[in-house]
Amino acid sequence: DGGITQSPKYLFRKEGQNVTLSCEQNLNHDAMYWYRQDPGQGLRLIYYSQIVNDFQKGDIAEGYSVSREKKESFPLTVTSAQKNPTAFYLCASIPSDRRAYGYTFGSGTRLTVV
Amino acid sequence: AQSVTQLDSHVSVSEGTPVLLRCNYSSSYSPSLFWYVQHPNKGLQLLLKYTSAATLVKGINGFEAEFKKSETSFHLTKPSAHMSDAAEYFCVVSEANQAGTALIFGKGTTLSVSS
């Protein structure tokens, strides 16, 4: 079945560490997105990518970095510059005609700073 | 710029009673509108979508929503709540003429269902 796979499901980070969250899709979708979810704040956009080798900052990109070397993959790195990284991270993808389909979401990665 | 307001952060209903989750939007163009559901520690699942076809949209699990342009609303309803409907619900808007930007999410409504 086609879908989006996020790994790991749970991730623990020490202060000052960089960690990378994986997002892989086999839906042949062009655009991919990373969102951060905090209680009571809904979803906030971190980065998005419309095509391979191109990506754009979202509303809260500081302290994060991404790459899009392959259509199927859009990994997110949470750097030590992100001061409050504990959150639930969701990856999503969408085909070119976003009006018709809406997003497909992965099952998320919960990141905790220890 | 478009925006989404979910009017209730928390809604509580009894099993078997109707559900109403309210959503107002602001958009400069003809919007596409979506409702998503999220169960604890899970991703978001698409419930239904409006993309300028019929104004009454039917989705999965018995949910439906009506697009009312004059009221800029897209409220989600279900005639009879089930315990499994307890989750968080997000209303989402996308403007038709914008390219290269992501969808805008409301802050979510938590639905509680009691027996």
PDB file of C-alpha atoms in Angstrom:
ATOM      1  CA  ASP A   1       0.000   0.000   0.000  1.00  0.00           C
ATOM      2  CA  GLY A   2       1.179   3.518  -0.716  1.00  0.00           C
ATOM      3  CA  GLY A   3       1.806   5.887   2.115  1.00  0.00           C
ATOM      4  CA  ILE A   4       4.234   7.943   4.156  1.00  0.00           C
ATOM      5  CA  THR A   5       6.625   6.353   6.606  1.00  0.00           C
ATOM      6  CA  GLN A   6       8.118   8.370   9.412  1.00  0.00           C
ATOM      7  CA  SER A   7      10.846   7.005  11.631  1.00  0.00           C
ATOM      8  CA  PRO A   8      11.568   6.658  14.398  1.00  0.00           C
ATOM      9  CA  LYS A   9       8.233   6.850  16.197  1.00  0.00           C
ATOM     10  CA  TYR A  10       9.920   8.100  19.386  1.00  0.00           C
ATOM     11  CA  LEU A  11      13.247   9.942  19.572  1.00  0.00           C
ATOM     12  CA  PHE A  12      15.179  11.275  22.527  1.00  0.00           C
ATOM     13  CA  ARG A  13      17.746  14.014  22.123  1.00  0.00           C
ATOM     14  CA  LYS A  14      20.348  15.282  24.512  1.00  0.00           C
ATOM     15  CA  GLU A  15      21.029  18.970  24.854  1.00  0.00           C
ATOM     16  CA  GLY A  16      23.319  20.202  22.068  1.00  0.00           C
ATOM     17  CA  GLN A  17      22.736  17.239  19.763  1.00  0.00           C
ATOM     18  CA  ASN A  18      21.558  17.272  16.194  1.00  0.00           C
ATOM     19  CA  VAL A  19      18.999  14.613  15.290  1.00  0.00           C
ATOM     20  CA  THR A  20      17.447  13.659  11.962  1.00  0.00           C
ATOM     21  CA  LEU A  21      13.853  12.571  11.451  1.00  0.00           C
ATOM     22  CA  SER A  22      13.131  10.408   8.444  1.00  0.00           C
ATOM     23  CA  CYS A  23      10.199  10.804   6.055  1.00  0.00           C
ATOM     24  CA  GLU A  24       9.739   8.520   3.054  1.00  0.00           C
ATOM     25  CA  GLN A  25       6.770   8.347   0.682  1.00  0.00           C
ATOM     26  CA  ASN A  26       5.926   5.930  -2.122  1.00  0.00           C
ATOM     27  CA  LEU A  27       2.936   7.878  -3.409  1.00  0.00           C
ATOM     28  CA  ASN A  28       4.865   9.623  -6.191  1.00  0.00           C
ATOM     29  CA  HIS A  29       3.797  12.946  -4.689  1.00  0.00           C
ATOM     30  CA  ASP A  30       5.665  16.046  -5.755  1.00  0.00           C
ATOM     31  CA  ALA A  31       5.375  18.184  -2.650  1.00  0.00           C
ATOM     32  CA  MET A  32       6.401  17.278   0.870  1.00  0.00           C
ATOM     33  CA  TYR A  33       6.013  19.169   4.146  1.00  0.00           C
ATOM     34  CA  TRP A  34       7.191  19.133   7.729  1.00  0.00           C
ATOM     35  CA  TYR A  35       4.935  20.336  10.524  1.00  0.00           C
ATOM     36  CA  ARG A  36       5.490  20.721  14.219  1.00  0.00           C
ATOM     37  CA  GLN A  37       2.591  20.105  16.591  1.00  0.00           C
ATOM     38  CA  ASP A  38       2.435  21.426  20.156  1.00  0.00           C
ATOM     39  CA  PRO A  39      -0.557  21.090  22.485  1.00  0.00           C
ATOM     40  CA  GLY A  40      -3.144  23.812  21.858  1.00  0.00           C
ATOM     41  CA  GLN A  41      -1.219  25.326  18.943  1.00  0.00           C
ATOM     42  CA  GLY A  42      -2.318  23.205  16.034  1.00  0.00           C
ATOM     43  CA  LEU A  43       0.206  22.489  13.289  1.00  0.00           C
ATOM     44  CA  ARG A  44       2.920  24.926  12.329  1.00  0.00           C
ATOM     45  CA  LEU A  45       4.838  24.654   9.073  1.00  0.00           C
ATOM     46  CA  ILE A  46       8.602  24.176   9.352  1.00  0.00           C
ATOM     47  CA  TYR A  47       9.755  23.530   5.764  1.00  0.00           C
ATOM     48  CA  TYR A  48       8.251  22.398   2.505  1.00  0.00           C
ATOM     49  CA  SER A  49       9.522  21.204  -0.845  1.00  0.00           C
ATOM     50  CA  GLN A  50       7.676  21.376  -4.142  1.00  0.00           C
ATOM     51  CA  ILE A  51      10.289  19.531  -6.230  1.00  0.00           C
ATOM     52  CA  VAL A  52      13.553  17.675  -5.834  1.00  0.00           C
ATOM     53  CA  ASN A  53      16.547  19.820  -4.839  1.00  0.00           C
ATOM     54  CA  ASP A  54      14.321  22.731  -3.857  1.00  0.00           C
ATOM     55  CA  PHE A  55      12.753  23.638  -0.519  1.00  0.00           C
ATOM     56  CA  GLN A  56      11.294  26.675   1.202  1.00  0.00           C
ATOM     57  CA  LYS A  57      11.157  27.882   4.793  1.00  0.00           C
ATOM     58  CA  GLY A  58       7.856  27.788   6.556  1.00  0.00           C
ATOM     59  CA  ASP A  59       6.703  29.794   9.556  1.00  0.00           C
ATOM     60  CA  ILE A  60       9.097  28.320  12.141  1.00  0.00           C
ATOM     61  CA  ALA A  61      12.207  27.203  10.213  1.00  0.00           C
ATOM     62  CA  GLU A  62      14.800  28.506  12.686  1.00  0.00           C
ATOM     63  CA  GLY A  63      16.838  25.686  14.188  1.00  0.00           C
ATOM     64  CA  TYR A  64      15.788  23.183  11.522  1.00  0.00           C
ATOM     65  CA  SER A  65      17.255  22.064   8.199  1.00  0.00           C
ATOM     66  CA  VAL A  66      16.040  19.799   5.385  1.00  0.00           C
ATOM     67  CA  SER A  67      17.182  18.229   2.146  1.00  0.00           C
ATOM     68  CA  ARG A  68      15.322  16.863  -0.863  1.00  0.00           C
ATOM     69  CA  GLU A  69      17.776  14.802  -2.881  1.00  0.00           C
ATOM     70  CA  LYS A  70      15.150  12.282  -3.942  1.00  0.00           C
ATOM     71  CA  LYS A  71      11.457  12.656  -4.662  1.00  0.00           C
ATOM     72  CA  GLU A  72      10.622   9.985  -2.108  1.00  0.00           C
ATOM     73  CA  SER A  73      12.593  11.381   0.818  1.00  0.00           C
ATOM     74  CA  PHE A  74      12.448  14.591   2.858  1.00  0.00           C
ATOM     75  CA  PRO A  75      14.492  14.251   6.060  1.00  0.00           C
ATOM     76  CA  LEU A  76      14.315  16.906   8.781  1.00  0.00           C
ATOM     77  CA  THR A  77      17.304  17.718  10.984  1.00  0.00           C
ATOM     78  CA  VAL A  78      16.642  19.333  14.338  1.00  0.00           C
ATOM     79  CA  THR A  79      19.807  21.214  15.169  1.00  0.00           C
ATOM     80  CA  SER A  80      21.194  22.337  18.506  1.00  0.00           C
ATOM     81  CA  ALA A  81      20.062  25.852  17.565  1.00  0.00           C
ATOM     82  CA  GLN A  82      16.446  24.800  18.113  1.00  0.00           C
ATOM     83  CA  LYS A  83      15.958  25.767  21.748  1.00  0.00           C
ATOM     84  CA  ASN A  84      12.683  23.981  22.407  1.00  0.00           C
ATOM     85  CA  PRO A  85      12.539  20.930  20.147  1.00  0.00           C
ATOM     86  CA  THR A  86      10.266  18.737  22.270  1.00  0.00           C
ATOM     87  CA  ALA A  87       7.174  18.258  20.086  1.00  0.00           C
ATOM     88  CA  PHE A  88       5.330  15.925  17.757  1.00  0.00           C
ATOM     89  CA  TYR A  89       6.609  16.171  14.171  1.00  0.00           C
ATOM     90  CA  LEU A  90       4.449  15.311  11.190  1.00  0.00           C
ATOM     91  CA  CYS A  91       5.490  14.817   7.600  1.00  0.00           C
ATOM     92  CA  ALA A  92       2.965  15.188   4.785  1.00  0.00           C
ATOM     93  CA  SER A  93       2.880  14.968   1.020  1.00  0.00           C
ATOM     94  CA  ILE A  94       0.534  16.013  -1.735  1.00  0.00           C
ATOM     95  CA  PRO A  95       0.328  15.573  -5.512  1.00  0.00           C
ATOM     96  CA  SER A  96       0.533  18.552  -7.834  1.00  0.00           C
ATOM     97  CA  ASP A  97      -3.216  19.139  -7.796  1.00  0.00           C
ATOM     98  CA  ARG A  98      -3.490  19.887  -4.058  1.00  0.00           C
ATOM     99  CA  ARG A  99      -7.044  21.152  -4.381  1.00  0.00           C
ATOM    100  CA  ALA A 100      -8.381  17.756  -5.257  1.00  0.00           C
ATOM    101  CA  TYR A 101      -6.521  15.562  -2.856  1.00  0.00           C
ATOM    102  CA  GLY A 102      -5.473  17.262   0.351  1.00  0.00           C
ATOM    103  CA  TYR A 103      -2.512  15.997   2.289  1.00  0.00           C
ATOM    104  CA  THR A 104      -1.452  12.499   3.171  1.00  0.00           C
ATOM    105  CA  PHE A 105       0.240  12.410   6.582  1.00  0.00           C
ATOM    106  CA  GLY A 106       2.748  10.108   8.174  1.00  0.00           C
ATOM    107  CA  SER A 107       2.139   8.741  11.661  1.00  0.00           C
ATOM    108  CA  GLY A 108       4.548  11.186  13.271  1.00  0.00           C
ATOM    109  CA  THR A 109       7.708  11.252  15.360  1.00  0.00           C
ATOM    110  CA  ARG A 110       7.622  12.344  18.983  1.00  0.00           C
ATOM    111  CA  LEU A 111      10.876  14.076  19.890  1.00  0.00           C
ATOM    112  CA  THR A 112      11.818  14.616  23.520  1.00  0.00           C
ATOM    113  CA  VAL A 113      14.836  16.445  24.895  1.00  0.00           C
ATOM    114  CA  VAL A 114      16.381  14.649  27.862  1.00  0.00           C
TER     115      VAL A 114
ATOM    116  CA  ALA B   1      -4.181  36.144   3.488  1.00  0.00           C
ATOM    117  CA  GLN B   2      -6.193  33.112   4.354  1.00  0.00           C
ATOM    118  CA  SER B   3      -6.851  31.998   7.908  1.00  0.00           C
ATOM    119  CA  VAL B   4      -8.902  29.434   9.783  1.00  0.00           C
ATOM    120  CA  THR B   5     -10.688  29.797  13.119  1.00  0.00           C
ATOM    121  CA  GLN B   6     -12.047  26.798  14.946  1.00  0.00           C
ATOM    122  CA  LEU B   7     -14.541  28.319  17.316  1.00  0.00           C
ATOM    123  CA  ASP B   8     -14.364  25.679  20.052  1.00  0.00           C
ATOM    124  CA  SER B   9     -11.177  24.239  21.475  1.00  0.00           C
ATOM    125  CA  HIS B  10     -13.119  21.441  23.190  1.00  0.00           C
ATOM    126  CA  VAL B  11     -16.533  19.877  22.537  1.00  0.00           C
ATOM    127  CA  SER B  12     -18.130  17.226  24.746  1.00  0.00           C
ATOM    128  CA  VAL B  13     -21.084  15.082  23.664  1.00  0.00           C
ATOM    129  CA  SER B  14     -22.797  11.922  24.790  1.00  0.00           C
ATOM    130  CA  GLU B  15     -22.735   8.805  22.659  1.00  0.00           C
ATOM    131  CA  GLY B  16     -25.626   8.797  20.215  1.00  0.00           C
ATOM    132  CA  THR B  17     -26.105  12.583  20.219  1.00  0.00           C
ATOM    133  CA  PRO B  18     -25.255  14.931  17.333  1.00  0.00           C
ATOM    134  CA  VAL B  19     -21.808  16.418  16.831  1.00  0.00           C
ATOM    135  CA  LEU B  20     -21.137  19.969  15.632  1.00  0.00           C
ATOM    136  CA  LEU B  21     -17.574  21.271  15.232  1.00  0.00           C
ATOM    137  CA  ARG B  22     -17.452  24.845  14.002  1.00  0.00           C
ATOM    138  CA  CYS B  23     -14.987  26.353  11.547  1.00  0.00           C
ATOM    139  CA  ASN B  24     -14.834  29.809   9.983  1.00  0.00           C
ATOM    140  CA  TYR B  25     -12.332  30.752   7.330  1.00  0.00           C
ATOM    141  CA  SER B  26     -10.971  33.831   5.689  1.00  0.00           C
ATOM    142  CA  SER B  27      -9.843  33.629   2.078  1.00  0.00           C
ATOM    143  CA  SER B  28      -9.323  36.079  -0.755  1.00  0.00           C
ATOM    144  CA  TYR B  29     -10.122  33.580  -3.477  1.00  0.00           C
ATOM    145  CA  SER B  30     -12.153  30.428  -3.903  1.00  0.00           C
ATOM    146  CA  PRO B  31     -10.846  28.187  -1.165  1.00  0.00           C
ATOM    147  CA  SER B  32     -10.443  24.476  -0.875  1.00  0.00           C
ATOM    148  CA  LEU B  33     -11.442  23.330   2.595  1.00  0.00           C
ATOM    149  CA  PHE B  34     -10.665  20.143   4.472  1.00  0.00           C
ATOM    150  CA  TRP B  35     -11.398  18.451   7.776  1.00  0.00           C
ATOM    151  CA  TYR B  36      -8.818  16.111   9.278  1.00  0.00           C
ATOM    152  CA  VAL B  37      -9.026  13.868  12.342  1.00  0.00           C
ATOM    153  CA  GLN B  38      -6.142  12.911  14.608  1.00  0.00           C
ATOM    154  CA  HIS B  39      -6.202  10.175  17.225  1.00  0.00           C
ATOM    155  CA  PRO B  40      -3.602  10.327  20.038  1.00  0.00           C
ATOM    156  CA  ASN B  41       0.004   9.945  18.835  1.00  0.00           C
ATOM    157  CA  LYS B  42      -1.149   9.317  15.281  1.00  0.00           C
ATOM    158  CA  GLY B  43      -0.913  11.196  12.022  1.00  0.00           C
ATOM    159  CA  LEU B  44      -3.809  13.114  10.528  1.00  0.00           C
ATOM    160  CA  GLN B  45      -6.467  11.375   8.445  1.00  0.00           C
ATOM    161  CA  LEU B  46      -8.542  13.187   5.842  1.00  0.00           C
ATOM    162  CA  LEU B  47     -12.248  13.150   6.739  1.00  0.00           C
ATOM    163  CA  LEU B  48     -13.634  15.154   3.846  1.00  0.00           C
ATOM    164  CA  LYS B  49     -12.847  17.945   1.417  1.00  0.00           C
ATOM    165  CA  TYR B  50     -14.605  20.771  -0.420  1.00  0.00           C
ATOM    166  CA  THR B  51     -13.156  21.863  -3.753  1.00  0.00           C
ATOM    167  CA  SER B  52     -15.887  24.027  -5.358  1.00  0.00           C
ATOM    168  CA  ALA B  53     -18.249  21.212  -6.263  1.00  0.00           C
ATOM    169  CA  ALA B  54     -21.324  20.400  -4.118  1.00  0.00           C
ATOM    170  CA  THR B  55     -21.575  22.572  -1.020  1.00  0.00           C
ATOM    171  CA  LEU B  56     -22.653  19.658   1.188  1.00  0.00           C
ATOM    172  CA  VAL B  57     -19.729  17.292   1.425  1.00  0.00           C
ATOM    173  CA  LYS B  58     -19.951  13.778   2.786  1.00  0.00           C
ATOM    174  CA  GLY B  59     -16.914  12.160   4.330  1.00  0.00           C
ATOM    175  CA  ILE B  60     -15.880   8.996   6.066  1.00  0.00           C
ATOM    176  CA  ASN B  61     -17.382   7.593   9.278  1.00  0.00           C
ATOM    177  CA  GLY B  62     -20.697   9.397   8.794  1.00  0.00           C
ATOM    178  CA  PHE B  63     -19.299  12.930   8.970  1.00  0.00           C
ATOM    179  CA  GLU B  64     -20.375  15.704   6.657  1.00  0.00           C
ATOM    180  CA  ALA B  65     -19.724  19.417   6.273  1.00  0.00           C
ATOM    181  CA  GLU B  66     -21.504  22.262   4.527  1.00  0.00           C
ATOM    182  CA  PHE B  67     -19.665  25.068   2.767  1.00  0.00           C
ATOM    183  CA  LYS B  68     -21.500  28.369   3.313  1.00  0.00           C
ATOM    184  CA  LYS B  69     -19.804  31.148   1.413  1.00  0.00           C
ATOM    185  CA  SER B  70     -22.080  33.879   2.793  1.00  0.00           C
ATOM    186  CA  GLU B  71     -21.130  32.893   6.338  1.00  0.00           C
ATOM    187  CA  THR B  72     -17.537  31.877   5.490  1.00  0.00           C
ATOM    188  CA  SER B  73     -18.140  28.701   7.424  1.00  0.00           C
ATOM    189  CA  PHE B  74     -17.399  25.010   6.967  1.00  0.00           C
ATOM    190  CA  HIS B  75     -18.866  23.309  10.040  1.00  0.00           C
ATOM    191  CA  LEU B  76     -18.424  19.569  10.570  1.00  0.00           C
ATOM    192  CA  THR B  77     -21.425  17.508  11.707  1.00  0.00           C
ATOM    193  CA  LYS B  78     -22.390  13.950  12.494  1.00  0.00           C
ATOM    194  CA  PRO B  79     -25.930  12.845  13.426  1.00  0.00           C
ATOM    195  CA  SER B  80     -24.911  10.381  16.124  1.00  0.00           C
ATOM    196  CA  ALA B  81     -21.592  10.316  17.964  1.00  0.00           C
ATOM    197  CA  HIS B  82     -19.718   7.112  18.617  1.00  0.00           C
ATOM    198  CA  MET B  83     -17.091   6.522  21.267  1.00  0.00           C
ATOM    199  CA  SER B  84     -14.490   6.005  18.534  1.00  0.00           C
ATOM    200  CA  ASP B  85     -15.080   9.581  17.310  1.00  0.00           C
ATOM    201  CA  ALA B  86     -13.203  10.951  20.326  1.00  0.00           C
ATOM    202  CA  ALA B  87     -10.169  12.646  18.781  1.00  0.00           C
ATOM    203  CA  GLU B  88      -8.822  16.001  17.691  1.00  0.00           C
ATOM    204  CA  TYR B  89     -10.255  17.590  14.554  1.00  0.00           C
ATOM    205  CA  PHE B  90      -8.583  20.157  12.323  1.00  0.00           C
ATOM    206  CA  CYS B  91     -10.174  22.471   9.795  1.00  0.00           C
ATOM    207  CA  VAL B  92      -7.821  23.401   6.950  1.00  0.00           C
ATOM    208  CA  VAL B  93      -7.983  25.946   4.125  1.00  0.00           C
ATOM    209  CA  SER B  94      -6.056  26.268   0.871  1.00  0.00           C
ATOM    210  CA  GLU B  95      -6.456  29.120  -1.576  1.00  0.00           C
ATOM    211  CA  ALA B  96      -6.987  28.078  -5.187  1.00  0.00           C
ATOM    212  CA  ASN B  97      -4.652  30.628  -6.710  1.00  0.00           C
ATOM    213  CA  GLN B  98      -1.681  30.272  -4.468  1.00  0.00           C
ATOM    214  CA  ALA B  99       1.226  28.196  -5.631  1.00  0.00           C
ATOM    215  CA  GLY B 100       4.118  26.995  -3.634  1.00  0.00           C
ATOM    216  CA  THR B 101       2.534  27.394  -0.210  1.00  0.00           C
ATOM    217  CA  ALA B 102       1.167  24.907   2.251  1.00  0.00           C
ATOM    218  CA  LEU B 103      -2.301  24.534   3.707  1.00  0.00           C
ATOM    219  CA  ILE B 104      -3.337  26.604   6.732  1.00  0.00           C
ATOM    220  CA  PHE B 105      -4.534  24.696   9.788  1.00  0.00           C
ATOM    221  CA  GLY B 106      -6.906  25.743  12.516  1.00  0.00           C
ATOM    222  CA  LYS B 107      -5.749  25.153  16.092  1.00  0.00           C
ATOM    223  CA  GLY B 108      -7.922  22.093  16.468  1.00  0.00           C
ATOM    224  CA  THR B 109     -11.032  21.008  18.387  1.00  0.00           C
ATOM    225  CA  THR B 110     -10.848  18.141  20.847  1.00  0.00           C
ATOM    226  CA  LEU B 111     -13.998  16.026  20.751  1.00  0.00           C
ATOM    227  CA  SER B 112     -14.843  14.024  23.877  1.00  0.00           C
ATOM    228  CA  VAL B 113     -17.588  11.379  23.776  1.00  0.00           C
ATOM    229  CA  SER B 114     -19.082  10.016  26.974  1.00  0.00           C
ATOM    230  CA  SER B 115     -21.152   6.872  27.367  1.00  0.00           C
TER     231      SER B 115
END
